[in-house]
Coordinates of C-alpha atoms in Angstrom, one line a residue:
X17 CA -7.1 26.9 14.9
X18 CA -9.7 28.5 13.2
X19 CA -12.4 26.1 15.3
X20 CA -10.1 27.4 18.2
X21 CA -10.5 31.1 17.0
X22 CA -14.3 30.5 17.2
X23 CA -14.5 29.3 20.3
X24 CA -12.2 32.0 22.1
X25 CA -13.9 34.7 20.5
X26 CA -17.6 33.3 21.0
X27 CA -16.5 33.1 24.7
X28 CA -15.3 36.5 24.9
X29 CA -18.5 37.5 23.2
X30 CA -20.6 35.6 25.5
X31 CA -19.1 37.0 28.5
X32 CA -19.6 40.6 26.8
X33 CA -22.9 40.2 26.2
X34 CA -23.3 39.1 29.9
X35 CA -21.0 41.6 31.6
X36 CA -23.1 44.5 29.5
X37 CA -26.9 43.6 28.7
X38 CA -28.2 40.6 30.8
X39 CA -26.0 40.7 33.9
X40 CA -26.7 44.3 34.6
X41 CA -30.7 43.7 33.1
X42 CA -30.6 40.7 36.3
X43 CA -29.2 43.2 38.7
X44 CA -31.6 46.4 37.7
X45 CA -34.8 44.0 38.2
X46 CA -33.1 43.0 42.0
X47 CA -32.5 46.7 42.4
X48 CA -36.0 47.8 42.3
X49 CA -37.3 45.2 44.4
X50 CA -34.5 45.9 47.3
X51 CA -35.6 49.7 46.6
X52 CA -39.5 49.0 47.2
X53 CA -38.8 46.8 50.3
X54 CA -36.7 49.5 51.5
X55 CA -39.0 52.3 50.8
X56 CA -41.7 50.3 52.7
X57 CA -39.1 49.7 55.8
X58 CA -38.7 53.3 56.0
X59 CA -42.1 54.4 56.3
X60 CA -43.0 51.5 59.0
X61 CA -40.0 52.9 60.7
X62 CA -41.2 56.5 60.3
X63 CA -38.4 57.2 58.4
X64 CA -40.3 58.4 55.1
X65 CA -39.1 61.0 54.5
X66 CA -36.8 62.2 51.6
X67 CA -33.6 63.2 54.0
X68 CA -33.6 59.8 56.0
X69 CA -34.4 57.5 52.9
X70 CA -30.9 59.4 51.2
X71 CA -27.8 58.0 51.2
X72 CA -25.2 61.1 50.4
X73 CA -22.1 58.7 50.8
X74 CA -23.3 55.1 50.0
X75 CA -19.8 53.5 49.8
X76 CA -19.2 54.9 53.4
X77 CA -22.8 53.6 54.8
X78 CA -22.6 50.2 53.2
X79 CA -19.0 49.3 54.9
X80 CA -20.6 50.9 58.1
X81 CA -23.9 48.5 57.7
X82 CA -22.1 45.3 56.7
X83 CA -19.9 45.0 59.7
X84 CA -23.4 45.5 61.4
X85 CA -25.5 43.1 59.3
X86 CA -25.6 39.9 61.6
X87 CA -26.5 42.4 64.8
X88 CA -29.1 44.0 62.5
X89 CA -30.6 40.8 61.1
X90 CA -31.2 39.6 64.9
X91 CA -32.4 43.1 65.8
X92 CA -35.1 43.2 62.7
X93 CA -36.7 39.4 63.4
X94 CA -39.3 41.2 65.6
X95 CA -40.5 43.8 63.9
X96 CA -43.3 44.6 66.3
X97 CA -41.2 47.0 68.3
X98 CA -39.7 50.1 67.2
X99 CA -36.1 49.1 67.7
X100 CA -36.9 46.0 65.1
X101 CA -38.4 48.2 62.6
X102 CA -35.4 50.6 63.0
X103 CA -32.8 48.0 62.2
X104 CA -35.6 46.4 59.5
X105 CA -35.1 49.8 57.9
X106 CA -31.0 50.0 58.3
X107 CA -31.0 45.7 57.1
X108 CA -33.1 46.7 54.0
X109 CA -31.0 49.9 53.0
X110 CA -27.8 47.9 53.4
X111 CA -29.8 44.9 51.0
X112 CA -30.8 47.8 48.5
X113 CA -26.8 49.4 48.4
X114 CA -25.7 45.9 48.4
X115 CA -27.6 45.2 45.0
X116 CA -26.1 48.4 43.4
X117 CA -22.5 46.9 44.8
X118 CA -23.2 44.1 42.8
X119 CA -23.7 45.4 39.6
X120 CA -21.3 48.1 39.9
X121 CA -23.7 51.2 40.2
X122 CA -23.4 51.8 43.8
X123 CA -23.2 55.7 43.2
X124 CA -24.9 58.5 44.6
X125 CA -26.9 59.2 41.6
X126 CA -28.7 55.7 42.7
X127 CA -29.0 57.1 46.6
X128 CA -30.4 59.7 46.6
X129 CA -34.4 60.5 46.6
X130 CA -36.5 64.0 46.3
X131 CA -40.0 62.2 46.1
X132 CA -39.6 59.0 47.9
X133 CA -43.6 58.5 48.7
X134 CA -43.6 58.5 44.5
X135 CA -41.3 56.6 43.9
X136 CA -42.7 54.0 46.5
X137 CA -46.3 54.2 44.4
X138 CA -44.8 53.9 41.1
X139 CA -42.5 50.6 42.5
X140 CA -45.9 49.5 43.8
X141 CA -47.4 49.5 40.4
X142 CA -44.7 48.0 38.4
X143 CA -44.4 45.3 41.1
X144 CA -47.6 43.9 39.5
X145 CA -45.7 42.6 36.7
X146 CA -42.5 41.7 38.6
X147 CA -41.0 38.2 37.9
X148 CA -38.9 36.6 40.2
X149 CA -35.6 38.6 40.1
X150 CA -32.5 36.4 40.6
X151 CA -30.5 38.9 42.6
X152 CA -26.3 38.7 41.2
X153 CA -23.4 37.3 42.9
X154 CA -20.7 39.2 44.8
X155 CA -18.3 38.3 41.5
X156 CA -20.9 37.8 38.5
X157 CA -19.9 41.2 36.8
X158 CA -16.2 40.3 37.2
X159 CA -16.2 36.7 36.3
X160 CA -17.7 38.0 33.2
X161 CA -15.0 40.6 32.4
X162 CA -12.9 37.9 32.9
X163 CA -14.5 35.7 30.6
X164 CA -14.2 39.0 28.2
X165 CA -10.6 39.8 28.5
X166 CA -9.6 36.0 28.5
X167 CA -11.6 35.2 24.9
X168 CA -10.9 38.3 23.2
X169 CA -7.4 38.1 23.9
X170 CA -7.0 34.7 23.1
X171 CA -9.2 35.0 20.2
X172 CA -6.5 37.9 18.9
X173 CA -3.9 36.0 19.9
X174 CA -5.1 32.7 17.9
X175 CA -5.7 35.1 14.9
X176 CA -1.9 36.3 14.8
X177 CA -0.6 32.8 14.9
X178 CA -2.8 32.6 12.1
X179 CA -2.0 35.7 10.4
X180 CA 1.9 34.6 10.7
X181 CA 1.2 30.7 9.9
X182 CA -0.3 31.9 6.7
X183 CA 2.5 33.7 5.4
X184 CA 4.7 30.8 5.2
X185 CA 3.9 27.8 2.8
X186 CA 4.9 24.3 2.7
X187 CA 4.6 22.5 -1.0
X188 CA 4.3 19.2 -1.6
X189 CA 5.1 16.7 -5.0
X190 CA 2.6 13.9 -5.0
X191 CA 4.7 12.4 -7.7
X192 CA 8.0 12.2 -5.8
X193 CA 6.7 12.0 -2.2
X194 CA 9.0 15.5 -1.7
X195 CA 8.1 18.2 1.1
X196 CA 9.6 21.9 0.4
X197 CA 9.8 24.1 3.6
X198 CA 8.9 27.6 3.4
X199 CA 11.3 30.2 3.0
X200 CA 12.4 32.4 6.1
X201 CA 12.5 30.1 9.0
X202 CA 14.7 27.2 10.1
X203 CA 15.7 25.3 6.8
X204 CA 13.7 27.7 5.1
X205 CA 13.5 26.1 1.1
X206 CA 14.8 22.4 2.3
X207 CA 13.3 19.4 0.7
X208 CA 12.6 16.5 2.6
X209 CA 12.0 13.2 0.4
X210 CA 10.3 10.2 1.5
X211 CA 13.3 7.9 0.9
X212 CA 15.8 10.2 3.1
X213 CA 13.5 9.8 6.6
X214 CA 15.2 7.2 9.2
X215 CA 12.2 7.9 11.6
X216 CA 9.5 10.1 12.8
X217 CA 9.9 10.8 16.4
X218 CA 6.1 11.1 17.5
X219 CA 6.3 11.8 21.3
X220 CA 4.9 15.0 21.0
X221 CA 2.0 13.8 18.7
X222 CA -0.7 14.6 21.2
X223 CA 0.6 18.1 21.3
X224 CA 0.3 18.7 17.0
X225 CA 3.8 18.2 17.2
X226 CA 6.3 15.5 15.0
X227 CA 10.1 15.9 14.7
X228 CA 11.4 14.1 11.3
X229 CA 15.2 12.7 11.8
X230 CA 16.8 12.3 8.2
X231 CA 19.5 9.7 7.3
X232 CA 22.0 12.4 6.9
X233 CA 21.1 13.2 10.7
X234 CA 19.4 16.6 10.3
X235 CA 16.1 16.8 12.0
X236 CA 13.1 18.9 11.6
X237 CA 10.3 19.8 14.0
X238 CA 6.8 20.2 12.6
X239 CA 3.9 22.2 14.0
X240 CA 0.7 20.1 12.4
X241 CA -1.7 22.4 13.9
X242 CA -1.1 25.4 12.5
X243 CA -0.1 24.3 9.0
X244 CA -2.7 21.9 7.4
X245 CA -2.6 19.7 5.3
X246 CA 1.0 18.8 6.5
X247 CA -0.1 16.2 8.5
X248 CA -1.1 14.1 5.9
X249 CA 1.8 14.7 3.8
X250 CA 4.5 13.8 6.6
X251 CA 2.3 10.3 7.5
X252 CA 2.2 9.9 3.5
X253 CA 6.3 10.2 3.5
X254 CA 6.4 7.7 6.6
X255 CA 4.5 5.1 5.0
X256 CA 6.4 5.4 1.6
X257 CA 9.6 5.5 3.5
X258 CA 8.3 2.5 5.3
X259 CA 9.9 3.5 8.9
X260 CA 6.5 3.3 10.2
X261 CA 5.5 1.3 13.1
X262 CA 4.8 -2.2 11.6
X263 CA 2.0 -4.1 12.9
X264 CA 2.8 -7.1 14.9
X265 CA 3.1 -10.7 13.7
X266 CA 0.6 -13.2 15.5
X267 CA 2.3 -15.5 18.0
X268 CA 1.9 -19.2 16.5
X269 CA 1.3 -22.0 19.2
X270 CA 2.2 -24.8 18.3
X271 CA -0.5 -27.6 18.6
X272 CA 1.0 -30.4 21.1
X273 CA -2.0 -32.8 20.4
X274 CA -4.6 -34.2 22.8
X275 CA -4.3 -34.5 26.5
X276 CA -2.8 -37.7 27.5
X277 CA -4.0 -39.0 31.3
X278 CA -0.5 -39.3 32.4
X279 CA 0.0 -35.5 31.4
X280 CA -2.4 -34.4 34.5
X281 CA -1.1 -33.6 37.7
X282 CA -3.1 -35.3 40.2
X283 CA -3.5 -33.1 43.4
X284 CA -3.3 -34.3 47.1
X285 CA -6.5 -34.4 48.4
X286 CA -4.9 -34.1 52.0
X287 CA -3.0 -30.7 50.4
X288 CA -4.7 -27.6 51.8
X289 CA -3.9 -23.8 50.3

């Protein structure tokens, strides 16, 4: 159980680090590239002013541009024309807004610019030290938070299971091979000795469960994963009781002696098959 706890909590913390630090940092690096491209496209299209490059309602604007993206891509293919430059400006606007949306930071504070000229110069200077920024995928941030919830919630559940299990103690008498069940549950305080065991039902062994059937028709199901070393104790009682699986005896084949010529079956050469 401790292994499951470590794996789940580690998984959740890994997702949390990605969601709060690494993925936003990657998204910011990509957004800077997209913003610089957007400002340069605005300059080329003659739209290089605060009123033209600023977006007052980014959510509405990105929805409108997204619907026109295929059209804008076709028109922006020829940037030697005024129409192509205008289309490229709008396409770059969409790409910048989309980079903000992917890291959940699409708000007006990121889309209004008081001095786009100074901002573009600053980004141009910074770009000399930029490395290639890998854009975020649309569901990257969502998946990281799903990992956080699954990992930490699962870890909390395992911790609760461990806490509940720690309050239930099995004891084992090595001399008499007797197991005493914890008080408070089914069969609380009962004892099981090796001589009382009729059989072990191991059909759920792969799920860490075993049912012990006694000669007086009582039966108990044990959770081997939560309680250590319960598995070793039960296997020991099974061995002492003699109810375990017995190895198959080898089959002895009697030696019939040497093969005699009359025992050999002749094959008719005219037979085909």
